[in-house]
Coordinates of C-alpha atoms in Angstrom, one line a residue:
M1 CA 193.7 22.0 201.4
N2 CA 193.7 25.3 199.5
Q3 CA 195.5 27.8 201.6
P4 CA 198.8 28.9 199.9
N5 CA 201.0 28.2 202.9
Q6 CA 199.5 24.7 203.1
L7 CA 200.1 24.1 199.4
I8 CA 203.7 25.3 199.7
D9 CA 204.3 23.1 202.8
A10 CA 202.9 20.1 200.9
Y11 CA 205.2 20.9 197.9
L12 CA 208.3 21.0 200.2
D13 CA 207.2 17.7 201.7
G14 CA 206.6 16.1 198.3
E15 CA 203.0 15.4 199.1
L16 CA 201.1 17.4 196.5
T17 CA 198.3 15.7 194.6
D18 CA 198.0 16.6 190.9
Q19 CA 195.0 18.8 191.7
Q20 CA 196.9 20.6 194.5
A21 CA 199.9 21.1 192.2
Q22 CA 197.7 22.8 189.7
Q23 CA 196.3 25.0 192.5
L24 CA 199.9 26.0 193.5
R25 CA 200.7 26.8 189.8
D26 CA 197.6 29.0 189.6
Y27 CA 198.6 30.8 192.8
V28 CA 202.2 31.4 191.6
D29 CA 200.9 32.6 188.2
Q30 CA 198.5 35.2 189.7
S31 CA 201.2 37.8 190.5
P32 CA 205.0 38.3 190.7
E33 CA 204.5 38.9 194.5
Q34 CA 203.0 35.5 195.0
A35 CA 205.6 33.9 192.8
M36 CA 208.3 35.5 195.0
A37 CA 206.6 34.3 198.2
F38 CA 206.8 30.7 196.8
V39 CA 210.5 31.1 195.9
R40 CA 211.4 32.6 199.2
A41 CA 209.8 29.6 201.0
V42 CA 211.7 27.1 198.9
C43 CA 215.0 28.9 199.3
M44 CA 214.5 29.3 203.1
D45 CA 213.7 25.6 203.4
Q46 CA 216.9 24.6 201.5
A47 CA 219.2 27.1 203.3
L48 CA 218.1 26.6 207.0
Y49 CA 220.3 23.6 207.7
D50 CA 223.4 25.2 206.1
L51 CA 222.8 28.4 208.0
N52 CA 222.8 26.5 211.3
V53 CA 226.1 24.9 210.4
V54 CA 227.6 28.4 209.6
A55 CA 226.2 29.7 212.9
D56 CA 228.0 26.9 214.8
E57 CA 231.3 27.8 213.0
V58 CA 230.9 31.5 213.8
E59 CA 230.4 30.7 217.5
S60 CA 233.5 28.5 217.6
F61 CA 235.5 31.1 215.8
E62 CA 234.5 33.8 218.2
N63 CA 235.9 31.7 221.0
D64 CA 239.2 31.2 219.2
D65 CA 242.2 33.4 219.6
K66 CA 242.5 33.6 215.9
Y67 CA 239.0 34.8 215.3
T68 CA 240.2 37.8 213.3
E69 CA 242.1 35.6 211.0
K70 CA 239.3 33.1 210.5
R71 CA 236.6 35.7 210.1
S72 CA 237.4 35.8 206.4
I73 CA 236.7 32.1 206.1
V74 CA 233.3 32.5 207.6
G75 CA 232.7 35.4 205.3
R76 CA 233.5 33.2 202.3
V77 CA 231.1 30.6 203.6
V78 CA 228.3 33.1 204.1
T79 CA 229.0 34.6 200.7
A80 CA 228.8 31.1 199.2
L81 CA 225.4 30.5 200.9
A82 CA 224.1 33.8 199.6
M83 CA 225.2 32.9 196.0
A84 CA 223.5 29.5 196.5
A85 CA 220.3 31.2 197.5
V86 CA 220.4 33.5 194.5
L87 CA 221.0 30.5 192.3
A88 CA 218.1 28.7 193.9
L89 CA 215.9 31.7 193.3
A90 CA 216.8 31.7 189.7
A91 CA 216.3 28.0 189.4
M92 CA 212.9 28.1 191.0
I93 CA 211.7 30.9 188.8
W94 CA 213.0 29.0 185.8
L95 CA 211.3 25.8 186.9
M96 CA 208.0 27.6 187.3
Q97 CA 208.0 28.9 183.7
P98 CA 205.6 27.0 181.5
E99 CA 206.9 24.7 178.8
P100 CA 207.0 26.6 175.4
R101 CA 204.0 26.1 173.2
A102 CA 204.5 24.0 170.1
A103 CA 205.7 26.2 167.2
A104 CA 204.6 26.2 163.6
P105 CA 206.5 23.7 161.5
E106 CA 208.4 26.4 159.7
A107 CA 209.5 28.2 162.9
V108 CA 212.8 27.5 164.6
V109 CA 212.5 27.6 168.4
A110 CA 215.5 27.8 170.7
T111 CA 214.8 25.5 173.6
T112 CA 216.6 24.4 176.8
V113 CA 216.1 21.3 178.9
A114 CA 218.2 21.9 182.0
M115 CA 220.2 24.4 184.1
L116 CA 223.7 24.2 185.6
T117 CA 223.1 24.5 189.3
D118 CA 226.5 23.6 190.8
S119 CA 230.1 23.1 189.8
T120 CA 233.3 22.0 191.7
R121 CA 236.6 22.4 189.8
A122 CA 234.9 21.2 186.6
V123 CA 237.0 20.8 183.5
F124 CA 235.2 20.3 180.3
A125 CA 236.5 18.7 177.1
D126 CA 238.5 20.8 174.7
G127 CA 236.3 22.7 172.4
Q128 CA 233.2 22.6 174.7
A129 CA 232.1 26.1 175.6
P130 CA 232.3 26.8 179.4
V131 CA 229.0 26.9 181.2
M132 CA 228.3 29.5 183.8
L133 CA 226.4 28.6 187.0
G134 CA 222.8 29.3 186.4
G135 CA 223.3 28.9 182.6
E136 CA 220.5 27.2 180.7
L137 CA 221.5 24.1 178.8
P138 CA 220.1 23.0 175.4
P139 CA 219.8 19.4 174.5
G140 CA 223.3 17.9 173.8
V141 CA 226.3 16.3 175.3
L142 CA 228.2 17.4 178.4
Q143 CA 231.7 16.0 178.3
L144 CA 233.3 16.4 181.8
E145 CA 237.0 15.7 182.0
S146 CA 237.2 16.1 185.8
G147 CA 235.5 17.7 188.7
M148 CA 231.8 17.6 189.5
V149 CA 228.8 19.4 188.2
Q150 CA 225.1 19.4 189.0
V151 CA 222.4 19.7 186.4
M152 CA 218.7 20.4 187.1
F153 CA 216.3 19.4 184.4
K154 CA 213.2 21.3 183.5
S155 CA 211.2 18.6 185.2
G156 CA 212.9 19.2 188.5
A157 CA 215.1 16.1 188.4
V158 CA 218.7 16.8 189.6
V159 CA 221.8 14.8 188.5
D160 CA 225.3 15.1 189.9
L161 CA 228.0 14.1 187.4
T162 CA 231.6 13.1 188.5
G163 CA 234.3 13.4 185.8
P164 CA 235.4 11.8 183.7
C165 CA 231.8 11.6 182.5
T166 CA 230.0 11.9 179.2
F167 CA 226.3 12.7 179.6
D168 CA 223.7 13.5 176.9
M169 CA 220.8 15.7 177.9
T170 CA 218.1 14.6 175.4
E171 CA 214.8 15.9 176.8
S172 CA 213.5 17.9 179.8
N173 CA 213.0 14.7 181.8
R174 CA 215.4 12.4 180.1
G175 CA 219.1 11.8 179.4
R176 CA 221.7 9.3 178.4
L177 CA 224.8 8.3 180.4
I178 CA 227.5 7.3 178.0
N179 CA 230.2 6.8 180.6
G180 CA 231.1 7.9 184.1
V181 CA 229.2 8.3 187.4
L182 CA 225.8 9.9 187.8
E183 CA 223.8 10.4 191.0
A184 CA 220.1 11.4 190.6
Y185 CA 217.5 12.9 192.9
V186 CA 214.0 12.9 191.5
P187 CA 211.2 14.8 193.3
P188 CA 207.6 13.6 192.9
A189 CA 206.9 16.1 190.1
A190 CA 209.6 14.5 187.9
R191 CA 208.4 10.9 188.4
G192 CA 209.2 8.9 185.3
F193 CA 212.6 10.6 184.8
T194 CA 214.5 8.3 182.5
I195 CA 218.2 7.6 182.0
D196 CA 219.5 5.4 179.2
V197 CA 223.0 3.9 179.7
G198 CA 224.6 3.6 176.3
H199 CA 222.2 1.5 174.2
T200 CA 222.0 -1.5 176.6
L201 CA 220.1 -0.4 179.8
R202 CA 217.3 2.0 180.7
V203 CA 216.5 3.2 184.2
I204 CA 213.0 4.8 184.8
D205 CA 212.6 6.5 188.1
L206 CA 209.5 5.9 190.2
G207 CA 210.2 8.6 192.8
T208 CA 213.7 8.0 194.2
R209 CA 217.4 8.7 194.6
F210 CA 219.7 6.5 192.7
R211 CA 223.3 6.2 191.4
L212 CA 224.6 5.0 188.0
T213 CA 228.1 3.9 187.0
A214 CA 229.1 3.0 183.5
D215 CA 232.4 2.0 181.9
N216 CA 233.5 -0.2 179.1
Q217 CA 233.1 -3.4 181.1
Q218 CA 230.0 -2.9 183.3
V219 CA 226.9 -0.8 184.1
Q220 CA 225.7 -0.6 187.7
V221 CA 222.5 0.8 189.3
Q222 CA 222.3 1.4 193.0
V223 CA 219.0 2.6 194.7
D224 CA 219.2 4.8 197.7
E225 CA 215.5 5.7 198.1
G226 CA 212.2 4.7 196.5
H227 CA 212.1 2.5 193.4
V228 CA 213.4 2.3 189.9
Q229 CA 212.5 0.2 186.9
V230 CA 215.5 -1.3 185.2
L231 CA 215.1 -2.4 181.5
R232 CA 217.7 -4.4 179.6
L233 CA 217.5 -3.3 175.9
G234 CA 218.0 -5.6 172.9
P235 CA 220.0 -4.8 169.8
D236 CA 216.9 -2.9 168.3
G237 CA 216.7 -0.7 171.4
R238 CA 213.5 -2.4 172.7
P239 CA 213.2 -3.8 176.2
V240 CA 213.8 -7.5 176.5
E241 CA 213.9 -7.7 180.3
S242 CA 212.3 -5.6 183.1
H243 CA 212.8 -5.5 186.9
T244 CA 211.8 -3.1 189.7
L245 CA 214.5 -2.3 192.2
A246 CA 213.7 -1.1 195.7
A247 CA 215.9 0.9 198.1
A248 CA 219.0 -0.9 199.3
S249 CA 219.2 -3.0 196.1
M250 CA 221.4 -2.9 193.1
A251 CA 221.7 -4.4 189.6
S252 CA 224.8 -4.9 187.4
L253 CA 224.8 -5.5 183.6
D254 CA 227.9 -7.4 182.4
D255 CA 228.1 -9.1 179.0
D256 CA 224.3 -8.6 178.5
K257 CA 223.5 -10.4 181.7
L258 CA 221.8 -8.7 184.6
T259 CA 222.7 -9.7 188.2
F260 CA 221.2 -8.4 191.4
G261 CA 222.3 -7.9 195.0
E262 CA 222.0 -5.9 198.2
Y263 CA 223.3 -2.4 198.5
V264 CA 223.9 -0.3 201.6
P265 CA 222.7 3.3 200.8
T266 CA 225.1 6.0 202.0
Q267 CA 225.0 9.7 202.1
R268 CA 228.3 11.1 200.7
P269 CA 230.3 13.2 203.0
R270 CA 229.7 16.4 201.0
R271 CA 230.9 18.9 203.6
Y272 CA 234.2 17.1 204.1
M273 CA 234.8 16.6 200.4
D274 CA 233.9 20.3 199.8
A275 CA 236.4 21.4 202.5
V276 CA 239.1 19.3 200.8
L277 CA 238.3 20.7 197.4
Q278 CA 238.3 24.2 198.6
D279 CA 242.1 23.8 199.4
Q280 CA 242.7 22.7 195.8
P281 CA 244.4 19.3 196.1
A282 CA 246.7 18.2 193.3
M283 CA 245.1 14.8 193.6
Y284 CA 242.2 13.4 195.6
W285 CA 241.2 9.7 196.1
P286 CA 237.9 9.5 198.1
L287 CA 238.5 5.7 198.3
N288 CA 234.8 5.1 199.1
A289 CA 233.4 3.4 196.0
E290 CA 230.4 1.4 197.2
S291 CA 231.3 -1.6 195.1
G292 CA 233.6 -3.0 192.4
Q293 CA 237.3 -2.6 192.1
M294 CA 237.7 1.0 190.9
A295 CA 237.8 4.3 192.8
W296 CA 237.7 7.7 191.1
V297 CA 240.9 9.6 191.8
D298 CA 242.0 13.2 191.2
M299 CA 240.3 16.5 190.6
G300 CA 242.8 17.7 188.1
P301 CA 242.6 17.5 184.3
R302 CA 243.7 13.8 184.4
M303 CA 241.8 11.2 186.2
L304 CA 243.7 8.0 187.2
D305 CA 242.2 4.6 187.6
A306 CA 242.8 3.2 191.0
A307 CA 242.9 -0.5 190.5
M308 CA 242.9 -2.6 193.6
N309 CA 245.4 -5.5 193.5
G310 CA 245.5 -8.6 195.7
G311 CA 243.1 -8.6 198.6
A312 CA 242.3 -4.9 198.8
G313 CA 238.6 -4.4 199.0
I314 CA 235.7 -2.2 200.0
I315 CA 234.4 -2.2 203.6
A316 CA 231.1 -0.5 204.7
D317 CA 232.2 1.2 207.9
G318 CA 234.2 4.2 206.7
P319 CA 235.1 7.2 208.8
L320 CA 232.3 9.4 207.7
G321 CA 229.5 6.9 207.4
E322 CA 230.4 5.8 203.9
S323 CA 232.6 3.0 202.7
A324 CA 236.5 2.8 202.6
V325 CA 239.3 0.6 201.4
H326 CA 240.6 -2.3 203.5
F327 CA 244.2 -3.7 203.2
D328 CA 244.9 -7.1 204.7
G329 CA 248.7 -6.8 204.8
S330 CA 249.4 -8.6 201.5
N331 CA 248.0 -6.2 198.9
E332 CA 248.2 -2.7 197.6
L333 CA 246.2 -0.2 195.6
A334 CA 248.2 1.0 192.5
A335 CA 246.8 4.4 191.8
G336 CA 248.5 4.8 188.5
S337 CA 251.8 4.2 186.7
R338 CA 254.0 6.9 185.2
Q339 CA 251.2 9.4 185.5
R340 CA 252.0 13.1 185.1
D341 CA 251.7 16.0 187.4
L342 CA 252.3 14.3 190.7
I343 CA 254.0 16.3 193.5
T344 CA 257.3 14.6 194.4
G345 CA 258.9 17.2 196.7
A346 CA 258.3 20.1 199.1
P347 CA 256.1 22.0 199.7
L348 CA 253.3 19.5 200.0
T349 CA 250.6 18.1 202.3
V350 CA 249.4 14.5 202.4
E351 CA 246.1 13.9 204.2
T352 CA 244.1 10.8 204.8
W353 CA 241.8 8.9 207.2
L354 CA 243.5 6.0 208.8
R355 CA 242.4 3.0 210.9
L356 CA 245.3 0.7 212.0
G357 CA 244.8 -3.0 212.0
E358 CA 247.1 -5.4 213.8
Q359 CA 250.2 -3.9 212.3
T360 CA 253.4 -5.6 213.6
R361 CA 255.9 -4.5 211.0
P362 CA 256.9 -1.4 209.1
A363 CA 254.5 -0.5 206.3
S364 CA 254.1 2.0 203.5
I365 CA 250.8 3.9 203.5
V366 CA 251.4 6.0 200.3
L367 CA 254.4 6.3 198.1
V368 CA 255.0 8.7 195.2
S369 CA 258.2 8.3 193.2
P370 CA 259.3 8.7 189.5
G371 CA 261.4 5.5 190.0
G372 CA 263.9 4.2 192.5
R373 CA 264.2 5.8 195.9
D374 CA 266.4 8.8 195.1
F375 CA 263.5 11.2 194.5
G376 CA 259.9 11.3 195.7
W377 CA 258.4 10.6 199.2
E378 CA 256.6 8.1 201.3
L379 CA 254.3 8.3 204.3
G380 CA 254.6 5.1 206.4
L381 CA 254.9 3.3 209.7
I382 CA 258.3 2.5 211.3
G383 CA 259.3 0.2 214.1
R384 CA 259.4 -3.5 214.8
D385 CA 257.2 -3.7 217.9
E386 CA 254.1 -2.0 219.1
P387 CA 253.5 0.8 219.1
L388 CA 254.5 1.7 215.6
R389 CA 255.1 5.4 214.7
L390 CA 254.5 7.5 211.6
A391 CA 257.4 8.6 209.5
F392 CA 257.6 10.9 206.4
D393 CA 260.5 10.0 204.2
L394 CA 261.7 12.6 201.6
F395 CA 263.8 10.3 199.5
G396 CA 267.5 11.1 199.2
Q397 CA 267.1 14.0 201.6
H398 CA 265.7 13.4 205.1
R399 CA 263.4 11.1 207.1
Y400 CA 261.1 12.7 209.6
R401 CA 260.3 10.3 212.5
F402 CA 257.2 11.4 214.5
D403 CA 258.3 9.4 217.5
Q404 CA 256.3 11.4 220.1
V405 CA 252.9 10.5 218.7
K406 CA 251.3 7.2 219.5
L407 CA 248.7 6.0 217.1
D408 CA 245.5 4.3 218.3
H409 CA 244.3 1.0 216.9
D410 CA 240.8 0.1 215.7
R411 CA 239.5 3.7 215.4
W412 CA 239.5 6.1 212.5
M413 CA 242.0 9.0 212.8
H414 CA 242.4 12.0 210.5
I415 CA 246.2 12.1 209.7
A416 CA 248.0 14.8 207.8
V417 CA 251.6 15.7 207.3
A418 CA 252.5 19.2 205.9
L419 CA 256.0 19.9 204.7
D420 CA 256.9 23.5 204.0
D421 CA 259.7 24.8 201.8
A422 CA 261.9 25.5 204.8
G423 CA 262.1 21.8 205.7
V424 CA 259.6 21.9 208.6
A425 CA 257.3 18.9 208.7
R426 CA 254.2 19.1 210.9
L427 CA 252.0 16.1 211.9
Y428 CA 248.3 16.7 212.5
V429 CA 246.1 14.1 214.2
D430 CA 242.3 14.8 214.2
G431 CA 242.9 18.4 213.3
K432 CA 245.4 19.1 216.0
L433 CA 249.1 19.8 215.6
R434 CA 250.9 16.9 217.5
Q435 CA 254.6 17.2 216.5
S436 CA 256.9 19.5 214.4
L437 CA 260.2 18.3 213.0
T438 CA 262.9 20.3 211.2
G439 CA 265.1 19.0 208.5
P440 CA 267.4 20.6 205.9
P441 CA 265.7 22.8 203.3
P442 CA 264.4 20.3 200.7
R443 CA 264.6 20.5 197.0
Q444 CA 261.6 22.2 195.5
G445 CA 259.0 19.8 194.3
E446 CA 257.9 19.9 190.7
P447 CA 255.2 17.9 188.9
N448 CA 256.8 14.7 187.6
N449 CA 255.9 11.4 185.9
A450 CA 255.7 9.1 188.9
V451 CA 254.3 5.9 190.3
V452 CA 251.8 6.1 193.1
K453 CA 251.3 3.1 195.4
I454 CA 248.8 3.1 198.3
G455 CA 249.0 0.5 201.0
G456 CA 252.4 -0.8 199.9
W457 CA 254.9 -0.8 197.1
A458 CA 256.1 -3.4 194.6
A459 CA 258.3 -5.4 197.1
G460 CA 256.3 -4.5 200.2
P461 CA 256.1 -3.7 203.0
F462 CA 252.4 -3.7 203.1
F463 CA 249.9 -1.9 205.2
R464 CA 247.3 -3.6 207.4
G465 CA 244.2 -1.6 208.1
D466 CA 241.8 0.8 206.4
L467 CA 242.2 4.1 204.4
A468 CA 239.8 6.7 203.1
H469 CA 239.9 10.2 201.5
L470 CA 243.6 10.4 200.5
A471 CA 244.5 13.9 199.2
I472 CA 247.9 15.3 198.1
Y473 CA 248.4 19.1 197.9
D474 CA 251.3 21.1 196.3
H475 CA 251.3 23.5 199.3
A476 CA 251.6 23.1 203.1
L477 CA 248.2 23.4 204.8
K478 CA 247.9 25.4 208.0
V479 CA 246.4 24.2 211.3
D480 CA 243.2 26.2 210.8
R481 CA 242.5 24.4 207.5
M482 CA 243.2 21.0 209.1
R483 CA 240.7 21.9 211.9
H484 CA 238.2 23.0 209.3
H485 CA 238.4 19.7 207.5
V486 CA 237.9 17.7 210.7
D487 CA 235.0 20.0 211.8
S488 CA 233.4 19.5 208.4
S489 CA 233.6 15.7 208.8
K490 CA 231.7 16.0 212.1
S491 CA 228.7 17.6 210.3
D492 CA 228.7 14.8 207.8
T493 CA 228.7 12.2 210.6
A494 CA 225.8 13.9 212.2
D495 CA 224.0 13.8 208.9
Q496 CA 224.5 10.1 208.6
E497 CA 223.1 9.5 212.1
N498 CA 220.0 11.5 211.3
H499 CA 219.6 10.0 207.8

């Protein structure tokens, strides 16, 4: 194999030998035109799938009566893809640059080890200089308070960081996770990519995709593809225990003890999550942690621990192919106590995926209140016999009873209630407007210290069923955005089926 196109195809498939990789480097180095041909091929390969998704959206919009209104949405998507292509171009040119030669001892050489290749509502720690997309990163610590960022190392390894997260970029193929959540994709060229977790664990990639979670109590490694080597480190930093993990396996380090188990690899619903984040929720609980008893919460400056109480637990069959939270009717998920900046009045939107169990009594799905029941709101189920109905209760003001909408059992439904500042509450099911109710003009909502309870409240009543992807907004979402969220979820589901 020596034709340039064959070499590029093999590169995209991850099948280059060392000799072929050198041939490809020589080809790219021969001229700017050949380098550009290589970059175009890589960008085209990365963009084809997303362009097909956009084409499908354009076709559906053209058949919609509101095509003119929605055209701007498509324009923003196409613009985003164009920006992504430009960023990919810059990243590939940057990756193909040779490593700097060793300098004389007296010389000072400015070096970089990575590039920021994606960012979603990222908030960095006070005093840390903001990083622009495409900006090169020197060795050092990234302290992410909230949001998500993606970093591409010089080696080609890519890590996604979810705040709050502290990550130290130490070398061009190495880093240290101090705390938080990290997901890594490592192409063949970056084999050997190494992540230290604190000073207790080392993960060496053997060509894979893996996920790391670290907090004060536990470190967890989950392998989606390929293999990793997991090393437990002693007090002197030297390995004292070594194991190789294959795909669909996991390891946990707790009190200097490694335990092992099975893990169901999932592909995160990126399109749905991106659609939610585009509408700037005040808070967002994906509720899809693969294991453990914690779920990361909001995308604002403050992240709240979501501690599952009682029998609440993780199930594998979530609405978008990932996991979700199950409630057995005697438990709740306390998403935080007396936390700031929660929306307690209109306008607002609450949105979630819901699967009803054998619910035979009223139940609270989510409640937000600064205390008592004179201010705040609750989304719940009302009625004593089947079928139960949804209700939205604006405490001390009005209860909206959506009595015309029957909820199905044992299937995932996308549910959203949008309350505007005129007192109109709209219920959407699976992206469609099902019922509108009018109440008195509500008091304007302001951020407030409040308690959040998911699946019940202190004295009950408790919810029986499953929940995923709960988001709260400080504005009333329109029907086109609801439809866009649901359409995005269909693309994620298709990805899961083809994965």
